[in-house]
Amino acid sequence: MAKVKIYGPVQSRAARVLWCARECGVEFEHLGTDFATLKTDAEFARINPNTKVPAMVDGDLMLFESMAINLYLAHKYGKALWPQTIEDEARVYQWSFWGMTEVEKPLLTIVIDMFMTPPDKKNPKAVEEAKAAFQKPLRILNDAIRGKPYLLGETFTIADLNLASIMAWAKLAKIDMAGSGDAANWLDRCLSRPAFRGK
C-alpha cells in the first residue's frame, strides 16, 4: 500500500506535487483525478476543508497547498532536492513564495483566457496587461540565474522545481522568452527532467 496519497487532476497544481514526489522517489497513490466528484466527497473535505486541490496524506499528516506539500516532501524524502545550509533553505522559501506572488498571477491570467474562457468572454486587455506584468519577474529571474545552471548554484533543488512548475505555464501561453535566454535555458533544463515528464 502506497505511503503517500496525492489528490488532484494532473491539469491542476497537483502536477507540481506529482513531479516532486517522482523526484523524491516517493511511493505514492494518485487519487481524485475527477475534481467534480472530489468537490462533493466528504472524506476529501476532511483532508482539505477548502475542497480544492491538491491535497496530500502521509500517514497521519493531512496537508493542503501545493507549495507546502512540496516543501514537506522535499525536506522529508528528497535528500538531493533539499539544500544543505540554512541560508539556502531561506532561498528555497524565497523563490517558492516569489513564484506564487509575482509569477503565478500573470501567467494564470493568460492561460485561463487562452484555454478556459469562452470566445465571447475573452479579455484581450487583461491578457496584454498580464503579459506586461510578467516582464518584470522574468527579468529578475533572468538576472538571478545568469552564470549558473540552477537557482542555488550547480544543483537542481526544490527551489527550481517549485518555480519551474509555475514558469512552465509561460510555455503553455507561448510567451516569447527570447530576450531572457538565461531564464529560458534554465526552464528548459528543469522541464527536461524525466520526473517532470512523468517518468
PDB file of N, CA and C in Angstrom, residues 16 67 93-107 133 137 163 166:
ATOM      1  N   ARG A  16       2.523  19.774  -9.873  1.00  0.00           N
ATOM      2  CA  ARG A  16       3.832  20.063  -9.267  1.00  0.00           C
ATOM      3  C   ARG A  16       4.110  19.132  -8.092  1.00  0.00           C
ATOM      4  N   MET A  67       2.617  24.270  -2.531  1.00  0.00           N
ATOM      5  CA  MET A  67       3.988  24.611  -2.137  1.00  0.00           C
ATOM      6  C   MET A  67       4.331  24.012  -0.770  1.00  0.00           C
ATOM      7  N   TYR A  93      12.644  28.984   0.205  1.00  0.00           N
ATOM      8  CA  TYR A  93      11.380  29.635   0.553  1.00  0.00           C
ATOM      9  C   TYR A  93      11.180  30.898  -0.281  1.00  0.00           C
ATOM     10  N   GLN A  94      12.256  31.674  -0.421  1.00  0.00           N
ATOM     11  CA  GLN A  94      12.165  32.922  -1.193  1.00  0.00           C
ATOM     12  C   GLN A  94      11.649  32.659  -2.605  1.00  0.00           C
ATOM     13  N   TRP A  95      12.315  31.754  -3.337  1.00  0.00           N
ATOM     14  CA  TRP A  95      11.935  31.528  -4.728  1.00  0.00           C
ATOM     15  C   TRP A  95      10.581  30.842  -4.848  1.00  0.00           C
ATOM     16  N   SER A  96      10.248  29.963  -3.911  1.00  0.00           N
ATOM     17  CA  SER A  96       8.940  29.305  -3.953  1.00  0.00           C
ATOM     18  C   SER A  96       7.816  30.314  -3.746  1.00  0.00           C
ATOM     19  N   PHE A  97       7.957  31.158  -2.730  1.00  0.00           N
ATOM     20  CA  PHE A  97       6.906  32.135  -2.439  1.00  0.00           C
ATOM     21  C   PHE A  97       6.871  33.233  -3.495  1.00  0.00           C
ATOM     22  N   TRP A  98       8.044  33.619  -3.997  1.00  0.00           N
ATOM     23  CA  TRP A  98       8.112  34.631  -5.049  1.00  0.00           C
ATOM     24  C   TRP A  98       7.373  34.142  -6.298  1.00  0.00           C
ATOM     25  N   GLY A  99       7.554  32.880  -6.622  1.00  0.00           N
ATOM     26  CA  GLY A  99       6.837  32.338  -7.767  1.00  0.00           C
ATOM     27  C   GLY A  99       5.333  32.452  -7.616  1.00  0.00           C
ATOM     28  N   MET A 100       4.854  32.206  -6.412  1.00  0.00           N
ATOM     29  CA  MET A 100       3.411  32.285  -6.158  1.00  0.00           C
ATOM     30  C   MET A 100       2.908  33.725  -6.193  1.00  0.00           C
ATOM     31  N   THR A 101       3.704  34.655  -5.655  1.00  0.00           N
ATOM     32  CA  THR A 101       3.212  36.028  -5.519  1.00  0.00           C
ATOM     33  C   THR A 101       3.484  36.904  -6.736  1.00  0.00           C
ATOM     34  N   GLU A 102       4.565  36.620  -7.469  1.00  0.00           N
ATOM     35  CA  GLU A 102       4.956  37.500  -8.562  1.00  0.00           C
ATOM     36  C   GLU A 102       4.779  36.901  -9.953  1.00  0.00           C
ATOM     37  N   VAL A 103       4.822  35.584 -10.057  1.00  0.00           N
ATOM     38  CA  VAL A 103       4.814  34.945 -11.377  1.00  0.00           C
ATOM     39  C   VAL A 103       3.470  34.295 -11.703  1.00  0.00           C
ATOM     40  N   GLU A 104       2.869  33.667 -10.714  1.00  0.00           N
ATOM     41  CA  GLU A 104       1.693  32.852 -10.990  1.00  0.00           C
ATOM     42  C   GLU A 104       0.511  33.652 -11.528  1.00  0.00           C
ATOM     43  N   LYS A 105       0.229  34.803 -10.944  1.00  0.00           N
ATOM     44  CA  LYS A 105      -0.978  35.549 -11.338  1.00  0.00           C
ATOM     45  C   LYS A 105      -0.973  35.959 -12.809  1.00  0.00           C
ATOM     46  N   PRO A 106       0.092  36.623 -13.299  1.00  0.00           N
ATOM     47  CA  PRO A 106       0.025  36.999 -14.713  1.00  0.00           C
ATOM     48  C   PRO A 106      -0.035  35.799 -15.654  1.00  0.00           C
ATOM     49  N   LEU A 107       0.723  34.747 -15.363  1.00  0.00           N
ATOM     50  CA  LEU A 107       0.704  33.582 -16.248  1.00  0.00           C
ATOM     51  C   LEU A 107      -0.646  32.880 -16.208  1.00  0.00           C
ATOM     52  N   ALA A 133       2.947  42.646 -17.168  1.00  0.00           N
ATOM     53  CA  ALA A 133       3.303  42.444 -15.756  1.00  0.00           C
ATOM     54  C   ALA A 133       4.312  41.325 -15.592  1.00  0.00           C
ATOM     55  N   PRO A 137       9.098  40.108 -13.404  1.00  0.00           N
ATOM     56  CA  PRO A 137       9.641  38.905 -12.770  1.00  0.00           C
ATOM     57  C   PRO A 137      10.520  38.096 -13.718  1.00  0.00           C
ATOM     58  N   LEU A 163       9.520  26.761  -8.681  1.00  0.00           N
ATOM     59  CA  LEU A 163       9.388  27.903  -9.586  1.00  0.00           C
ATOM     60  C   LEU A 163       9.152  27.449 -11.018  1.00  0.00           C
ATOM     61  N   ILE A 166       5.621  26.660 -12.053  1.00  0.00           N
ATOM     62  CA  ILE A 166       4.803  27.832 -12.390  1.00  0.00           C
ATOM     63  C   ILE A 166       5.227  28.391 -13.748  1.00  0.00           C
TER      64      ILE A 166
END
